[in-house]
Tab-separated table of C-alpha atoms in Angstrom:
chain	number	residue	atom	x	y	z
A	1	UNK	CA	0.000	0.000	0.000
A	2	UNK	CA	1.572	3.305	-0.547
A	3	UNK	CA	2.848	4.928	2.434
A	4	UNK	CA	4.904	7.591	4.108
A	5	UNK	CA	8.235	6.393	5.673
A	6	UNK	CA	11.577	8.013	7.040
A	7	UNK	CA	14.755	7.072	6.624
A	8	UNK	CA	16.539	7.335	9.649
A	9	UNK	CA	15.062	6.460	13.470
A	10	UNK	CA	17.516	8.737	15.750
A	11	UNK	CA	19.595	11.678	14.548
A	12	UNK	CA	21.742	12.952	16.847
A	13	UNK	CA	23.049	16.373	16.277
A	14	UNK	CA	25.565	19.480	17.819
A	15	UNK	CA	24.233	22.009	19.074
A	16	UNK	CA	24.530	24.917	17.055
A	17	UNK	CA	25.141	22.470	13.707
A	18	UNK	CA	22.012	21.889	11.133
A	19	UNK	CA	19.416	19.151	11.171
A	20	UNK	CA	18.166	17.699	7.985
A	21	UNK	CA	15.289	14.927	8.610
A	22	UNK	CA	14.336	12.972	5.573
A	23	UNK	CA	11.120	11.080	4.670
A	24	UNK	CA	10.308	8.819	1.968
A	25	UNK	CA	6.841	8.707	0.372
A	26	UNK	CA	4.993	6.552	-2.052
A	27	UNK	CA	1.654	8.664	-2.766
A	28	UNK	CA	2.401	10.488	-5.843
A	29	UNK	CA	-1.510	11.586	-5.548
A	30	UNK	CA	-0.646	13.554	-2.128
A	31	UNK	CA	-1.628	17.674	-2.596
A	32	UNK	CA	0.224	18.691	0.894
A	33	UNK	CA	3.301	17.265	2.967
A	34	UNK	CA	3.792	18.517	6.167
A	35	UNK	CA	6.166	18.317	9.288
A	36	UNK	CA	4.991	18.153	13.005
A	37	UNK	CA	7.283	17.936	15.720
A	38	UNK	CA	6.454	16.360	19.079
A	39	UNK	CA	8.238	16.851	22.322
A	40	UNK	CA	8.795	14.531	25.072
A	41	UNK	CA	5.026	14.310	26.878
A	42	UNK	CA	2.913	16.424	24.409
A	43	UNK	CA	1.135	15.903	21.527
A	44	UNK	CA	2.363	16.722	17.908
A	45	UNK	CA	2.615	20.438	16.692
A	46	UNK	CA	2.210	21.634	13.544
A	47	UNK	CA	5.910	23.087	11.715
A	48	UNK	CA	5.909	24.205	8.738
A	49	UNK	CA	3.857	22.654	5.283
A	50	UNK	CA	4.506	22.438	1.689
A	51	UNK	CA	2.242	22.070	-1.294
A	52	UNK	CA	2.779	19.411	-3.940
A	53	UNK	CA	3.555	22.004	-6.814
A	54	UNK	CA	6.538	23.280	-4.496
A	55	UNK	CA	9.733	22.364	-4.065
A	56	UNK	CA	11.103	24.620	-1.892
A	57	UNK	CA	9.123	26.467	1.204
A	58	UNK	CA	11.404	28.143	4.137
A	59	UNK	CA	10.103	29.559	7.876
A	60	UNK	CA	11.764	30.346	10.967
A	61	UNK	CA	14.625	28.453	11.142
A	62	UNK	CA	13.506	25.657	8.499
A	63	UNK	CA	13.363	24.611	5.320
A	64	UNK	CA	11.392	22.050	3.267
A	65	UNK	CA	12.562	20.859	0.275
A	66	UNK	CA	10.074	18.174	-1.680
A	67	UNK	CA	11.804	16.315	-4.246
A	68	UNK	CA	8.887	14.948	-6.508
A	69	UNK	CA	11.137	13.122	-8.612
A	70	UNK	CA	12.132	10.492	-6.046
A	71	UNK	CA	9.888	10.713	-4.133
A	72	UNK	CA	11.774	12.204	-1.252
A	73	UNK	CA	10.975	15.407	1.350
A	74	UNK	CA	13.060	16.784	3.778
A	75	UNK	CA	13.372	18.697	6.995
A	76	UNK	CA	16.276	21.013	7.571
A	77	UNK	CA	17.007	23.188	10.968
A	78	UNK	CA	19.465	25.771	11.059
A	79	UNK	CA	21.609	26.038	14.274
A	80	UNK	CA	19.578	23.591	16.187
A	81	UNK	CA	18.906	24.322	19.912
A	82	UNK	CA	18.469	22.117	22.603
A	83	UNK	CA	14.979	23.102	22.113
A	84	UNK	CA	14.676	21.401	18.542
A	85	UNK	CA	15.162	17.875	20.417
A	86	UNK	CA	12.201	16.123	20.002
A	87	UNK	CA	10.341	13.171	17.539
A	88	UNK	CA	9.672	14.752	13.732
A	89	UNK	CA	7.322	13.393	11.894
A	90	UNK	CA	6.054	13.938	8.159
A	91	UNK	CA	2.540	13.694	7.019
A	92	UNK	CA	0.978	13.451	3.708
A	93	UNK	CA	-2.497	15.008	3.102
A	94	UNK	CA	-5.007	14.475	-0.037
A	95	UNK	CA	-7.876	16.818	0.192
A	96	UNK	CA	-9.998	14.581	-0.785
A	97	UNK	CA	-9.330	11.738	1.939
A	98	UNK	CA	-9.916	14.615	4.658
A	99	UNK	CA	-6.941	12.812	6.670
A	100	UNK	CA	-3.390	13.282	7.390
A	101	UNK	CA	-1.323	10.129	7.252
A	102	UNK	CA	2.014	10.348	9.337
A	103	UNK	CA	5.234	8.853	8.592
A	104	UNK	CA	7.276	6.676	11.025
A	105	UNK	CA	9.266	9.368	13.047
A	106	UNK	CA	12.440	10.472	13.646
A	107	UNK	CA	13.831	11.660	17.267
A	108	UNK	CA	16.227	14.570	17.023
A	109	UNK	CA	18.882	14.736	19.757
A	110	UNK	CA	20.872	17.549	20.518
A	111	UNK	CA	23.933	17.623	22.380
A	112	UNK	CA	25.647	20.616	24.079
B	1	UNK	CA	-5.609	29.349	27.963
B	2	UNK	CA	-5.314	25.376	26.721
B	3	UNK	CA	-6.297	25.003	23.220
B	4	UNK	CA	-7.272	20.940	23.275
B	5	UNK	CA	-7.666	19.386	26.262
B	6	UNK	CA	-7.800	15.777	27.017
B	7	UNK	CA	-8.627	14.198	30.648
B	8	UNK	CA	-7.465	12.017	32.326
B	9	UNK	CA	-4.081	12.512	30.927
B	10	UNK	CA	-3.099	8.514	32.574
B	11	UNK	CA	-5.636	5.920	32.653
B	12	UNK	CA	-4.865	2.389	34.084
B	13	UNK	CA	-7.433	-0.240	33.700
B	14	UNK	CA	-7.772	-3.956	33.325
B	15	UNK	CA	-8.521	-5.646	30.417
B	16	UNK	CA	-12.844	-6.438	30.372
B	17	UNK	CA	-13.174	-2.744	31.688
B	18	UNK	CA	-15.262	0.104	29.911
B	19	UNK	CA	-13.282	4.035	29.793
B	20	UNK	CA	-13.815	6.807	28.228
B	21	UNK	CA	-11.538	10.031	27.459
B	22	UNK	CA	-12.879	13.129	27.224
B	23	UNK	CA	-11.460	16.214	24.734
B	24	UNK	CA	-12.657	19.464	24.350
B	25	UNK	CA	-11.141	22.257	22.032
B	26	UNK	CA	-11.639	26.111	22.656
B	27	UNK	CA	-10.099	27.065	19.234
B	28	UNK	CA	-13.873	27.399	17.573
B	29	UNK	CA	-12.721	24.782	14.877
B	30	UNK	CA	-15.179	22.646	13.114
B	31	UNK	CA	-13.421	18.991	12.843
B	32	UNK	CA	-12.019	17.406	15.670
B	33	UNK	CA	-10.028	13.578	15.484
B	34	UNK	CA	-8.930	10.718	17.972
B	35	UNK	CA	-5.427	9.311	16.800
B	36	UNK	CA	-3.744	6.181	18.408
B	37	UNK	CA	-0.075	6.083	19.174
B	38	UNK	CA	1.421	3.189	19.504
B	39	UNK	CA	5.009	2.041	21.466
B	40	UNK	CA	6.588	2.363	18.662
B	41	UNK	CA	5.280	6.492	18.351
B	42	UNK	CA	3.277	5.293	14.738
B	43	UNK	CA	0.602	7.697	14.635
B	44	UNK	CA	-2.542	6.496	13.023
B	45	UNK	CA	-5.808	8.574	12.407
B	46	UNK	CA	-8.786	6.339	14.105
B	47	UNK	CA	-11.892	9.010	13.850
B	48	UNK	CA	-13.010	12.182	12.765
B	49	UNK	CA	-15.833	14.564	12.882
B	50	UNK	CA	-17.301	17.730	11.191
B	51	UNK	CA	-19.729	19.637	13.178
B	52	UNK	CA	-20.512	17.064	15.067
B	53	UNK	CA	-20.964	14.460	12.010
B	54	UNK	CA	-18.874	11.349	11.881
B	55	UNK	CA	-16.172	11.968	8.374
B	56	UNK	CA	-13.695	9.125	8.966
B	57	UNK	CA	-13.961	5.594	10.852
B	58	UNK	CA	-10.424	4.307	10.086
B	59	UNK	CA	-11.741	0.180	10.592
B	60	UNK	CA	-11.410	0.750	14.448
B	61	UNK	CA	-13.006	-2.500	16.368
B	62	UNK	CA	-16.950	-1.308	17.058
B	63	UNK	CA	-15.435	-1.296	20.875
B	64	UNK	CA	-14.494	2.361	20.363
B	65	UNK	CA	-16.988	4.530	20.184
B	66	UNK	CA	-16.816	8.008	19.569
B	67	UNK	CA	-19.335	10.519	20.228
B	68	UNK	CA	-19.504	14.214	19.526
B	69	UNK	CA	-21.911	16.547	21.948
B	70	UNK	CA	-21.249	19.740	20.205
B	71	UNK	CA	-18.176	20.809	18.126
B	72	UNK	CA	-16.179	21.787	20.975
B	73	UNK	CA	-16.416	17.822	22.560
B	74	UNK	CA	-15.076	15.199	21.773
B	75	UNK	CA	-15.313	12.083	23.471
B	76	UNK	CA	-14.031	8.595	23.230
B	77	UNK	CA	-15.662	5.320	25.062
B	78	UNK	CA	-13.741	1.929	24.662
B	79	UNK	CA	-15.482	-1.251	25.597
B	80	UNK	CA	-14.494	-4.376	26.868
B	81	UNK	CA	-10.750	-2.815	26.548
B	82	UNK	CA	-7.843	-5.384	25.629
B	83	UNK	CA	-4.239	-5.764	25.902
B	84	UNK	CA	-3.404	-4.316	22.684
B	85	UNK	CA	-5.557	-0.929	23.391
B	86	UNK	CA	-2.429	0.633	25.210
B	87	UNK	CA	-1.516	3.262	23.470
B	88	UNK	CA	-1.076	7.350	23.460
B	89	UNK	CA	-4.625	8.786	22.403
B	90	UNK	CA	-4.578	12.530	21.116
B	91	UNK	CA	-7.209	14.044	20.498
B	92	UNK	CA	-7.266	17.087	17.530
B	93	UNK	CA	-8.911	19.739	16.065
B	94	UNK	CA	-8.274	21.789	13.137
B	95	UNK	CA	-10.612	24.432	10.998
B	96	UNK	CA	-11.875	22.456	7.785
B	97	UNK	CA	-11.625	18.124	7.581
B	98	UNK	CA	-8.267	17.247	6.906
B	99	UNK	CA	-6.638	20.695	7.376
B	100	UNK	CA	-2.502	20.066	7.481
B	101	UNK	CA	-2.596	22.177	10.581
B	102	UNK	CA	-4.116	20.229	13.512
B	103	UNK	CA	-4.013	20.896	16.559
B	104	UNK	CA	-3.473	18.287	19.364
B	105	UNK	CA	-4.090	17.715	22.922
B	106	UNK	CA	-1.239	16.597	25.350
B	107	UNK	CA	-2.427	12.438	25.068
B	108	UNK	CA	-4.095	10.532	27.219
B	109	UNK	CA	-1.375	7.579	28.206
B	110	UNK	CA	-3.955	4.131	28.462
B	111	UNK	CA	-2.573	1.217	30.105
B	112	UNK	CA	-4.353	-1.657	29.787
B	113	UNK	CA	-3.207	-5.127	32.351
């Protein structure tokens, strides 16, 4: 079945040095992929989003980059803070499914 | 000030029992959603609603029931819970069904022995 996936479980990381999460995905029919981020204890929270005619979308700190040619989206955090530790997850989202369906996750370490 | 709110945020229980876990959101969003997290932190969509109307029953055993008073609530009731129902349940919302920006609650951690 198709499917979003990640690449790596546990990225560890220096503080100060950037992050760049990957995910795999399989739905070619998807119209928005999106990254949440979920700290230790809470619930996931929303990041940043990218539509499927994109390839490129930056915010505070991070970028997106969708590669529709293999399939491939990434995460990437500049100067990551011990703040930025937590589990990332991408999502996938057709608008007409009315669902998000979350990759695997990958938990971000930072170290001092 | 919270956004979603789930309670209780730990349930223990053993397995035969009936529980429910309550949500409410105070964002004035129109969809809310129950996701189940599993030990291994998959994330997997099990309901959702639209003003108050059932949108998406992901093939969750008839033991969960969901049910929606208003748009701001939204509750779920598991029956005759089993082993394999512990899990992380978040509850959601979000303006618009299926909206890439949802917003969850803090989990409710079930334990099930």
């Amino acid at each position: 079945g198709e499917s979003v996936g990640l690449h790596l479980p546990t990225l560890s990381v220096q503080e100060g040095d950037n992050s760049i999460i990957n995910c795999a995905y399989s739905n070619s029919a998807s119209d928005y992929f999106i990254w949440y981020k979920q700290e230790s204890g809470k619930g996931p929270q929303f990041i940043i989003d990218i539509r499927s005619n994109m390839d490129k979308r930056q915010g505070q700190r991070v970028t997106v980059l969708l590669n529709k040619t293999v399939k491939h989206l990434s995460l990437q955090i500049a100067a990551t803070q011990p703040g930025d530790s937590a589990v990332y997850f991408c999502a996938e989202n057709q608008a007409a499914g009315n669902k998000l369906t979350f990759g695997g996750g990958t938990r971000v370490l930072v170290k001092p | 000030d919270t956004a979603v709110s789930q309670t209780p945020k730990y349930l223990v229980t053993q397995m035969g029992n009936d529980k429910s876990i309550k949500c409410e959101q105070n964002l004035g969003h129109d969809t809310m959603y129950w996701y189940k997290q599993d030990s291994k932190k998959f994330l997997k969509i099990m309901f959702s609603y639209n003003n108050k109307e059932l949108i998406i029953n992901e093939t969750v055993p008839n033991r969960f029931s969901p049910k929606s008073p208003d748009k701001a609530h939204l509750n779920l009731h598991i029956n005759s819970l089993e082993l394999g129902d512990s899990a992380v349940y978040f509850c959601a919302s979000s303006q618009g069904q299926g909206a890439v920006e949802q917003y969850f609650g803090p989990g409710t951690r079930l334990t099930v022995t």
